[in-house]
mmCIF file of C-alpha atoms and ligand atoms in Angstrom:
data_model
loop_
_atom_site.group_PDB
_atom_site.id
_atom_site.type_symbol
_atom_site.label_atom_id
_atom_site.label_comp_id
_atom_site.label_asym_id
_atom_site.label_seq_id
_atom_site.Cartn_x
_atom_site.Cartn_y
_atom_site.Cartn_z
ATOM 1 C CA MET A 112 13.000 18.428 -17.465
ATOM 2 C CA ILE A 113 10.942 20.758 -15.284
ATOM 3 C CA LYS A 114 12.721 24.033 -14.441
ATOM 4 C CA ARG A 115 10.334 25.223 -11.768
ATOM 5 C CA LYS A 116 11.343 24.763 -8.100
ATOM 6 C CA LEU A 117 9.233 24.216 -5.001
ATOM 7 C CA GLN A 118 9.723 27.386 -2.938
ATOM 8 C CA PRO A 119 9.827 27.383 0.881
ATOM 9 C CA GLY A 120 6.236 27.842 2.040
ATOM 10 C CA PRO A 121 2.995 25.907 2.078
ATOM 11 C CA LEU A 122 2.721 22.443 0.601
ATOM 12 C CA VAL A 123 -0.434 20.355 0.873
ATOM 13 C CA ALA A 124 0.158 16.651 1.463
ATOM 14 C CA ALA A 125 -2.787 15.150 -0.405
ATOM 15 C CA THR A 126 -3.204 12.044 1.719
ATOM 16 C CA HIS A 127 -5.428 10.802 4.533
ATOM 17 C CA ASN A 128 -2.885 8.197 5.610
ATOM 18 C CA ALA A 129 -1.300 9.321 8.915
ATOM 19 C CA GLY A 130 1.757 7.085 8.355
ATOM 20 C CA LYS A 131 2.475 8.724 5.002
ATOM 21 C CA VAL A 132 1.908 12.234 6.411
ATOM 22 C CA ARG A 133 4.558 11.542 9.058
ATOM 23 C CA GLU A 134 7.062 10.359 6.447
ATOM 24 C CA LEU A 135 6.297 13.246 4.059
ATOM 25 C CA LYS A 136 6.745 15.829 6.852
ATOM 26 C CA ASP A 137 10.098 14.243 7.770
ATOM 27 C CA LEU A 138 11.203 14.477 4.145
ATOM 28 C CA PHE A 139 9.962 17.957 3.177
ATOM 29 C CA GLU A 140 10.080 20.129 6.292
ATOM 30 C CA PRO A 141 13.907 20.290 6.406
ATOM 31 C CA ALA A 142 13.671 22.001 2.971
ATOM 32 C CA GLY A 143 11.563 24.839 4.438
ATOM 33 C CA LEU A 144 8.206 23.559 3.253
ATOM 34 C CA VAL A 145 5.298 23.858 5.644
ATOM 35 C CA VAL A 146 3.396 20.633 5.142
ATOM 36 C CA ARG A 147 -0.288 20.464 5.944
ATOM 37 C CA SER A 148 -2.188 17.285 5.259
ATOM 38 C CA ALA A 149 -5.562 16.655 3.666
ATOM 39 C CA ILE A 150 -6.672 15.468 7.131
ATOM 40 C CA GLU A 151 -5.709 18.791 8.780
ATOM 41 C CA LEU A 152 -7.345 20.760 5.937
ATOM 42 C CA GLY A 153 -10.511 18.640 5.899
ATOM 43 C CA LEU A 154 -10.182 17.839 2.185
ATOM 44 C CA ASP A 155 -12.226 15.087 0.564
ATOM 45 C CA GLU A 156 -10.429 11.929 -0.500
ATOM 46 C CA PRO A 157 -10.940 11.491 -4.261
ATOM 47 C CA GLU A 158 -11.708 8.038 -5.583
ATOM 48 C CA GLU A 159 -8.574 6.406 -7.052
ATOM 49 C CA THR A 160 -9.865 5.552 -10.499
ATOM 50 C CA GLU A 161 -6.575 5.282 -12.417
ATOM 51 C CA MET A 162 -4.791 1.977 -13.135
ATOM 52 C CA THR A 163 -1.236 3.076 -12.245
ATOM 53 C CA PHE A 164 0.526 4.520 -9.186
ATOM 54 C CA THR A 165 1.473 7.567 -11.269
ATOM 55 C CA GLY A 166 -2.090 8.130 -12.481
ATOM 56 C CA ASN A 167 -3.538 7.914 -8.982
ATOM 57 C CA ALA A 168 -0.826 10.163 -7.501
ATOM 58 C CA LEU A 169 -1.593 12.864 -10.095
ATOM 59 C CA LEU A 170 -5.338 12.543 -9.548
ATOM 60 C CA LYS A 171 -4.978 13.116 -5.771
ATOM 61 C CA ALA A 172 -2.510 16.022 -6.097
ATOM 62 C CA ARG A 173 -4.643 17.748 -8.755
ATOM 63 C CA ALA A 174 -7.724 17.567 -6.518
ATOM 64 C CA ALA A 175 -5.825 19.054 -3.544
ATOM 65 C CA ALA A 176 -4.182 21.842 -5.597
ATOM 66 C CA ILE A 177 -7.562 22.852 -7.016
ATOM 67 C CA ALA A 178 -9.267 22.739 -3.596
ATOM 68 C CA THR A 179 -6.605 24.806 -1.784
ATOM 69 C CA GLY A 180 -4.962 26.994 -4.449
ATOM 70 C CA GLU A 181 -1.587 25.841 -3.073
ATOM 71 C CA PRO A 182 1.052 23.464 -4.453
ATOM 72 C CA ALA A 183 0.096 19.908 -3.590
ATOM 73 C CA LEU A 184 2.077 16.756 -3.203
ATOM 74 C CA SER A 185 0.663 13.285 -3.214
ATOM 75 C CA ASP A 186 2.005 9.815 -2.792
ATOM 76 C CA ASP A 187 0.476 6.771 -4.357
ATOM 77 C CA SER A 188 2.235 3.669 -3.271
ATOM 78 C CA GLY A 189 1.835 0.020 -2.549
ATOM 79 C CA LEU A 190 3.253 -3.426 -2.358
ATOM 80 C CA SER A 191 3.932 -5.380 -5.539
ATOM 81 C CA VAL A 192 4.483 -9.122 -5.018
ATOM 82 C CA THR A 193 6.354 -10.897 -7.831
ATOM 83 C CA ALA A 194 4.634 -14.294 -7.524
ATOM 84 C CA LEU A 195 1.217 -12.583 -7.465
ATOM 85 C CA GLY A 196 1.836 -10.765 -10.750
ATOM 86 C CA GLY A 197 2.314 -7.448 -8.963
ATOM 87 C CA GLN A 198 -0.706 -7.668 -6.664
ATOM 88 C CA PRO A 199 -1.923 -6.067 -4.448
ATOM 89 C CA GLY A 200 -0.279 -3.138 -6.310
ATOM 90 C CA ILE A 201 -2.564 -0.128 -6.691
ATOM 91 C CA TYR A 202 -5.119 -2.044 -4.596
ATOM 92 C CA SER A 203 -2.788 -2.276 -1.547
ATOM 93 C CA ALA A 204 -4.991 -0.118 0.665
ATOM 94 C CA ARG A 205 -8.182 -1.763 -0.616
ATOM 95 C CA TRP A 206 -6.933 -5.256 0.328
ATOM 96 C CA ALA A 207 -7.204 -4.032 3.942
ATOM 97 C CA GLY A 208 -10.998 -3.616 3.653
ATOM 98 C CA GLU A 209 -13.096 -0.984 5.426
ATOM 99 C CA PRO A 210 -12.240 -0.034 8.112
ATOM 100 C CA ARG A 211 -8.613 -0.630 7.126
ATOM 101 C CA ASP A 212 -7.086 -3.698 8.774
ATOM 102 C CA PHE A 213 -3.562 -4.404 7.556
ATOM 103 C CA GLY A 214 -3.301 -7.538 9.691
ATOM 104 C CA ARG A 215 -6.025 -8.890 7.413
ATOM 105 C CA ALA A 216 -4.364 -7.517 4.262
ATOM 106 C CA MET A 217 -1.086 -9.235 5.183
ATOM 107 C CA GLU A 218 -2.973 -12.480 5.843
ATOM 108 C CA LYS A 219 -4.517 -12.200 2.359
ATOM 109 C CA VAL A 220 -1.068 -11.834 0.787
ATOM 110 C CA GLN A 221 0.239 -14.815 2.746
ATOM 111 C CA ALA A 222 -2.849 -16.906 1.835
ATOM 112 C CA ALA A 223 -2.465 -16.021 -1.864
ATOM 113 C CA LEU A 224 1.194 -17.130 -1.755
ATOM 114 C CA ASN A 225 0.211 -20.369 0.025
ATOM 115 C CA ASP A 226 -2.560 -21.046 -2.523
ATOM 116 C CA ILE A 227 -0.084 -21.126 -5.393
ATOM 117 C CA GLY A 228 2.685 -22.782 -3.338
ATOM 118 C CA ALA A 229 4.947 -19.841 -4.161
ATOM 119 C CA GLU A 230 8.641 -20.309 -3.429
ATOM 120 C CA ASP A 231 9.467 -16.850 -4.738
ATOM 121 C CA ARG A 232 8.671 -14.446 -1.872
ATOM 122 C CA SER A 233 10.274 -11.414 -3.497
ATOM 123 C CA ALA A 234 8.349 -8.143 -3.508
ATOM 124 C CA LYS A 235 8.874 -4.434 -3.845
ATOM 125 C CA PHE A 236 7.281 -1.313 -2.480
ATOM 126 C CA VAL A 237 6.619 1.252 -5.197
ATOM 127 C CA CYS A 238 5.974 4.952 -4.723
ATOM 128 C CA ALA A 239 4.880 7.660 -7.156
ATOM 129 C CA LEU A 240 5.272 11.207 -5.793
ATOM 130 C CA ALA A 241 3.314 13.819 -7.743
ATOM 131 C CA VAL A 242 3.571 17.586 -7.400
ATOM 132 C CA VAL A 243 0.848 19.757 -8.906
ATOM 133 C CA TRP A 244 0.860 23.567 -8.819
ATOM 134 C CA PRO A 245 -2.459 25.438 -8.728
ATOM 135 C CA ASP A 246 -1.820 26.754 -12.272
ATOM 136 C CA GLY A 247 -1.847 23.165 -13.542
ATOM 137 C CA GLU A 248 1.868 22.420 -13.969
ATOM 138 C CA GLU A 249 2.629 18.892 -12.751
ATOM 139 C CA VAL A 250 5.426 16.362 -12.397
ATOM 140 C CA VAL A 251 5.800 12.795 -11.039
ATOM 141 C CA PHE A 252 8.783 10.832 -9.658
ATOM 142 C CA GLU A 253 8.805 7.061 -9.055
ATOM 143 C CA GLY A 254 10.816 5.099 -6.494
ATOM 144 C CA GLU A 255 11.167 1.472 -5.413
ATOM 145 C CA VAL A 256 12.645 -0.666 -2.664
ATOM 146 C CA HIS A 257 13.120 -4.401 -3.212
ATOM 147 C CA GLY A 258 12.919 -7.133 -0.613
ATOM 148 C CA THR A 259 11.353 -10.367 0.631
ATOM 149 C CA LEU A 260 8.141 -11.163 2.473
ATOM 150 C CA VAL A 261 8.353 -12.959 5.842
ATOM 151 C CA TRP A 262 5.681 -14.730 7.843
ATOM 152 C CA PRO A 263 4.554 -14.151 10.564
ATOM 153 C CA PRO A 264 4.657 -10.331 10.514
ATOM 154 C CA ARG A 265 7.119 -8.685 12.933
ATOM 155 C CA GLY A 266 7.239 -5.229 14.543
ATOM 156 C CA ASP A 267 4.855 -2.351 15.154
ATOM 157 C CA ARG A 268 6.983 0.687 14.259
ATOM 158 C CA GLY A 269 5.777 1.192 10.673
ATOM 159 C CA PHE A 270 2.408 0.962 8.941
ATOM 160 C CA GLY A 271 0.621 -1.002 6.237
ATOM 161 C CA TYR A 272 2.576 -4.039 5.046
ATOM 162 C CA ASP A 273 5.801 -3.017 6.858
ATOM 163 C CA PRO A 274 5.731 -5.938 9.353
ATOM 164 C CA MET A 275 6.078 -8.550 6.581
ATOM 165 C CA PHE A 276 8.677 -6.748 4.409
ATOM 166 C CA VAL A 277 12.431 -7.228 4.784
ATOM 167 C CA ALA A 278 14.479 -5.045 2.430
ATOM 168 C CA THR A 279 17.286 -6.732 0.496
ATOM 169 C CA GLY A 280 20.413 -6.989 2.654
ATOM 170 C CA LYS A 281 18.554 -6.363 5.951
ATOM 171 C CA SER A 282 17.400 -8.833 8.613
ATOM 172 C CA VAL A 283 14.699 -6.759 10.349
ATOM 173 C CA THR A 284 11.315 -5.962 8.835
ATOM 174 C CA PHE A 285 10.326 -2.352 8.065
ATOM 175 C CA GLY A 286 7.978 -2.760 11.050
ATOM 176 C CA GLU A 287 10.944 -3.430 13.363
ATOM 177 C CA MET A 288 13.326 -0.890 11.826
ATOM 178 C CA ASP A 289 14.079 2.497 13.351
ATOM 179 C CA PRO A 290 11.732 4.798 11.374
ATOM 180 C CA ALA A 291 14.604 7.174 10.507
ATOM 181 C CA LYS A 292 16.425 4.260 8.888
ATOM 182 C CA LYS A 293 13.336 3.184 6.965
ATOM 183 C CA HIS A 294 12.746 6.754 5.787
ATOM 184 C CA GLY A 295 16.320 6.792 4.466
ATOM 185 C CA MET A 296 15.918 3.704 2.270
ATOM 186 C CA SER A 297 12.218 3.364 1.447
ATOM 187 C CA HIS A 298 10.513 3.557 -1.940
ATOM 188 C CA ARG A 299 9.316 6.998 -0.817
ATOM 189 C CA ALA A 300 12.916 8.049 -0.049
ATOM 190 C CA ASP A 301 13.983 6.819 -3.509
ATOM 191 C CA ALA A 302 11.256 8.875 -5.221
ATOM 192 C CA PHE A 303 12.012 11.809 -2.916
ATOM 193 C CA LYS A 304 15.725 11.824 -3.874
ATOM 194 C CA LYS A 305 14.678 12.278 -7.509
ATOM 195 C CA LEU A 306 12.156 14.956 -6.560
ATOM 196 C CA ARG A 307 14.721 16.798 -4.405
ATOM 197 C CA ALA A 308 17.243 16.875 -7.236
ATOM 198 C CA ALA A 309 14.657 18.310 -9.627
ATOM 199 C CA LEU A 310 12.425 20.544 -7.492
ATOM 200 C CA LEU A 311 14.093 21.712 -4.282
ATOM 201 C CA PRO A 312 16.267 24.847 -4.406
HETATM 202 P P1 LIG B 923 -2.617 4.538 -1.269
HETATM 203 O O1 LIG B 923 -1.333 5.011 -1.894
HETATM 204 O O2 LIG B 923 -3.202 5.540 -0.342
HETATM 205 O O3 LIG B 923 -3.535 3.952 -2.270
HETATM 206 O O4 LIG B 923 -2.243 3.348 -0.267
HETATM 207 C C1 LIG B 923 -1.157 2.541 -0.469
HETATM 208 C C2 LIG B 923 -1.110 1.449 0.565
HETATM 209 O O5 LIG B 923 0.111 0.732 0.299
HETATM 210 C C3 LIG B 923 -0.994 1.915 1.990
HETATM 211 O O6 LIG B 923 -2.218 2.005 2.627
HETATM 212 C C4 LIG B 923 -0.145 0.819 2.610
HETATM 213 O O7 LIG B 923 -0.926 -0.262 2.951
HETATM 214 C C5 LIG B 923 0.725 0.356 1.481
HETATM 215 N N1 LIG B 923 2.008 1.035 1.631
HETATM 216 C C6 LIG B 923 2.465 2.111 0.949
HETATM 217 N N2 LIG B 923 3.654 2.502 1.416
HETATM 218 C C7 LIG B 923 3.945 1.645 2.424
HETATM 219 C C8 LIG B 923 5.052 1.575 3.328
HETATM 220 O O8 LIG B 923 6.008 2.362 3.334
HETATM 221 N N3 LIG B 923 4.973 0.590 4.224
HETATM 222 C C9 LIG B 923 3.948 -0.289 4.288
HETATM 223 N N4 LIG B 923 2.893 -0.251 3.499
HETATM 224 C C10 LIG B 923 2.903 0.722 2.566
#
């Protein structure tokens, strides 16, 4: 178990995804951390060459900690669909093509489910949160939220695959949900709870 704590002060959010930056600021700023994103700092986006959420989260946080000399936090996350053997998984952003179009990514998921006549529409969002200090110490926490995929997509309050994801026990999609509510129950919130217990004073 890591003994070191994240002290109030600068924390680099090693992501270029504006939706994630918003959620990470909501989660960390109440703990006295001053979150600046890779977008604000003009950092390069490293290529995600690892095969797991944890591996890619570490790779992004390491690059940001080295570039800035400050503690860095990164989130690697995605949608894992049971009937698709966990796809799109670590390729969740890449399924949206370039430039990113998540309407298209959601259509691809729906088409893949149709192709195999899937009755099982269960899925989960997975999040790995990595913290890397500039001296090389590092730690990762994983979180999940389980649910079902709906079609057509509903709501424009979230990002990514939110409009087609309904968390277990809820009736609205993450795209329709009040963002504060989503941030309280998401895969990122689950990983963050573990991080908070271990790293925040
Ligand atoms: P990456 O972690 O930057 O590789 O991107 C992960 C991708 O997974 C994002 O671009 C989103 O499409 C998707 N994703 C991750 N978290 C969420 C979420 O909370 N809601 C919807 N989509 C998400």
